[in-house]
Coordinates of C-alpha atoms in Angstrom, one line a residue:
M577 CA -6.7 3.5 -4.6
A578 CA -5.8 1.2 -7.4
S579 CA -3.2 -1.4 -6.2
T580 CA -2.3 0.5 -3.0
V581 CA -5.4 -1.1 -1.5
K582 CA -3.5 -4.4 -1.6
V583 CA -1.7 -3.4 1.6
S584 CA -5.1 -2.9 3.4
V585 CA -6.3 -6.3 2.1
L586 CA -3.2 -8.1 3.6
A587 CA -3.3 -6.1 6.8
G588 CA -7.0 -6.8 7.3
L589 CA -6.6 -10.5 6.6
L590 CA -3.7 -10.8 9.1
V591 CA -5.9 -9.1 11.7
K592 CA -8.9 -11.3 10.9
Q593 CA -6.9 -14.5 11.1
D594 CA -4.8 -13.5 14.1
G595 CA -1.6 -13.3 12.0
V596 CA -1.9 -16.8 10.6
L597 CA -2.1 -17.3 6.8
S598 CA -2.2 -20.7 5.1
S599 CA 0.7 -21.5 2.8
H600 CA -1.6 -20.8 -0.2
Q601 CA -2.5 -17.4 1.2
R602 CA 1.1 -16.6 1.8
S603 CA 1.9 -17.4 -1.8
L604 CA -1.0 -15.2 -2.9
A605 CA 0.1 -12.4 -0.6
K606 CA 3.7 -12.5 -2.0
Q607 CA 2.3 -12.3 -5.6
M608 CA -0.2 -9.5 -4.6
I609 CA 2.4 -7.2 -2.9
E610 CA 5.7 -8.0 -4.8
A611 CA 4.3 -8.5 -8.3
S612 CA 1.0 -6.5 -7.9
D613 CA -0.9 -9.6 -9.1
N614 CA -4.6 -8.8 -9.4
N615 CA -5.9 -12.4 -9.4
S616 CA -4.1 -13.1 -6.1
T617 CA -5.7 -9.9 -4.7
S618 CA -9.2 -11.0 -5.8
E619 CA -8.8 -14.3 -4.0
L620 CA -7.4 -12.7 -0.8
F621 CA -10.1 -10.0 -1.0
D622 CA -12.7 -12.8 -1.0
D623 CA -10.9 -14.4 2.0
L624 CA -11.1 -11.1 3.8
G625 CA -14.9 -11.0 3.3
G626 CA -15.1 -8.8 0.1
Q627 CA -16.3 -5.3 0.3
Q628 CA -17.6 -5.7 3.9
G629 CA -14.4 -7.2 5.1
L630 CA -12.3 -4.4 3.5
Q631 CA -14.6 -1.7 5.0
S632 CA -14.2 -3.4 8.4
T633 CA -10.5 -3.2 7.9
F634 CA -10.7 0.5 7.2
N635 CA -12.8 1.0 10.3
Q636 CA -10.5 -1.1 12.5
F637 CA -7.5 1.0 11.5
G638 CA -9.4 4.3 12.0
M639 CA -9.5 5.1 8.3
K640 CA -12.6 7.2 8.5
D641 CA -12.3 8.6 5.0
S642 CA -11.8 5.3 3.2
T643 CA -14.6 3.5 1.4
A644 CA -14.4 -0.1 0.2
D645 CA -15.8 -1.0 -3.2
S646 CA -16.9 -4.4 -4.5
S647 CA -14.2 -3.8 -7.2
W648 CA -11.4 -3.6 -4.7
G649 CA -9.2 -1.3 -6.9
L650 CA -11.9 1.3 -7.1
S651 CA -12.0 1.7 -3.3
T652 CA -11.3 5.2 -2.2
T653 CA -9.0 6.6 0.5
T654 CA -7.0 9.6 1.5
A655 CA -3.3 10.0 2.1
K656 CA -4.0 10.7 5.8
D657 CA -5.9 7.4 6.1
Q658 CA -3.1 5.5 4.4
I659 CA -0.6 7.0 6.9
K660 CA -2.7 5.5 9.7
L661 CA -2.4 2.1 8.1
L662 CA 1.3 2.5 7.4
N663 CA 2.1 3.6 10.9
N664 CA 0.4 0.4 12.2
I665 CA 2.7 -1.6 9.9
F666 CA 6.0 0.3 10.5
Y667 CA 5.6 1.6 14.1
K668 CA 3.6 0.6 17.1
S669 CA 0.3 -1.2 16.5
N670 CA -2.4 -2.5 18.7
L671 CA -3.9 -4.5 15.7
L672 CA -0.9 -6.2 14.0
S673 CA 1.5 -8.4 15.8
A674 CA 5.3 -7.8 15.4
D675 CA 5.4 -10.9 13.1
S676 CA 2.6 -9.5 11.0
Q677 CA 4.3 -6.1 10.8
Q678 CA 7.6 -7.7 9.7
Y679 CA 5.8 -9.9 7.2
I680 CA 4.1 -7.0 5.4
S681 CA 7.3 -4.9 5.6
S682 CA 9.4 -7.7 4.0
L683 CA 7.0 -8.0 1.1
M684 CA 6.8 -4.3 0.6
S685 CA 10.6 -4.2 0.6
N686 CA 10.9 -6.8 -2.2
V687 CA 8.7 -5.4 -5.0
E688 CA 9.6 -6.2 -8.6
S689 CA 12.2 -3.9 -10.1
D690 CA 9.7 -2.3 -12.6
Q691 CA 7.7 -1.1 -9.5
I692 CA 10.6 0.7 -7.8
W693 CA 9.4 4.3 -8.2
G694 CA 7.5 6.9 -6.1
V695 CA 8.4 6.4 -2.4
S696 CA 11.8 4.8 -3.4
A697 CA 13.0 8.0 -5.2
S698 CA 14.0 9.5 -1.8
S699 CA 16.0 6.6 -0.4
D700 CA 17.7 3.3 -1.0
N701 CA 16.1 1.9 2.2
F702 CA 12.4 1.7 1.6
A703 CA 9.3 -0.4 1.6
L704 CA 6.5 0.5 -0.8
K705 CA 3.4 -0.5 -2.7
N706 CA 2.5 1.4 -5.8
G707 CA -0.8 1.6 -7.7
W708 CA -1.8 2.6 -11.2
L709 CA -5.0 2.6 -13.1
E710 CA -5.9 4.1 -16.4
N711 CA -9.4 5.6 -16.1
G712 CA -12.0 6.1 -18.8
N713 CA -10.8 9.5 -19.8
E714 CA -7.4 8.1 -20.9
K715 CA -5.8 9.7 -17.8
W716 CA -3.9 7.8 -15.2
I717 CA -4.3 7.4 -11.5
I718 CA -0.8 6.9 -10.1
N719 CA -0.2 6.3 -6.3
S720 CA 2.7 5.3 -4.1
I721 CA 2.6 4.5 -0.3
G722 CA 5.3 3.3 2.0
Y723 CA 8.1 3.7 4.5
V724 CA 11.5 5.4 4.2
K725 CA 14.5 4.9 6.5
N726 CA 17.2 7.5 6.1
S727 CA 21.0 7.0 6.6
N728 CA 20.8 9.2 9.7
G729 CA 18.4 6.7 11.4
T730 CA 15.3 8.8 10.9
S731 CA 12.3 7.2 9.3
Y732 CA 8.8 8.2 8.0
T733 CA 5.8 6.9 6.3
I734 CA 4.5 8.6 3.2
A735 CA 1.4 8.3 1.0
M736 CA 1.1 10.0 -2.4
Y737 CA -2.0 10.0 -4.5
S738 CA -2.4 11.6 -8.0
D739 CA -4.8 11.5 -10.8
K740 CA -5.3 13.1 -14.2
N741 CA -1.8 12.1 -15.3
Q742 CA -1.3 12.1 -19.1
S743 CA 0.6 8.8 -18.9
M744 CA 1.8 6.3 -16.4
Q745 CA 5.4 7.6 -16.9
T746 CA 4.3 11.2 -16.3
G747 CA 2.6 10.1 -13.0
E748 CA 5.6 8.2 -11.9
E749 CA 7.8 11.2 -12.5
V750 CA 5.5 13.5 -10.5
L751 CA 5.6 11.1 -7.6
N752 CA 9.4 10.7 -7.8
Q753 CA 9.8 14.5 -7.7
L754 CA 7.4 14.7 -4.8
A755 CA 9.3 12.0 -2.8
R756 CA 12.6 13.8 -3.4
V757 CA 11.4 17.2 -2.3
T758 CA 9.6 15.8 0.7
K759 CA 12.7 14.0 2.1
P760 CA 14.5 17.1 3.4
I761 CA 11.3 18.2 5.2
L762 CA 10.7 14.8 6.8
N763 CA 14.3 13.9 7.3

């Protein structure tokens, strides 16, 4: 999952704490989503309850093919499971309050400029969280999840996961192309 797991961490923490985060947790969440800060994620992951808390989050959101890892970035998922989570954020949810949905959406809509790739390649109106990780074989895992709202008023959630990329840039280009060719189908 690499850093795309950070959305699950935040959603799970909001569910666990009935939508209420301390000012410190809000500051960490902003850094975790907007800047993809790993130290902030580790602290919020601990607040969630670590591996067990993250697995509980996956279970609550019906993410049956996702498995939490004690090293949060090594947790595994499927695009289908991520769509379940994203639909709870951007559409109707029985788990997240409207305020929690808006909070996550606002953070995902304000990522740092060097992280605007993947989902964002198909629209100017997007919310996303990207993840990247160089694995031991000198290949890159590059992921992008999020929400797109088109100029015609239609919207959709999308989750793209890739591995074995020769470089981070190559993986970004693959996901950018995938987002662009997917838009006419989902539009």
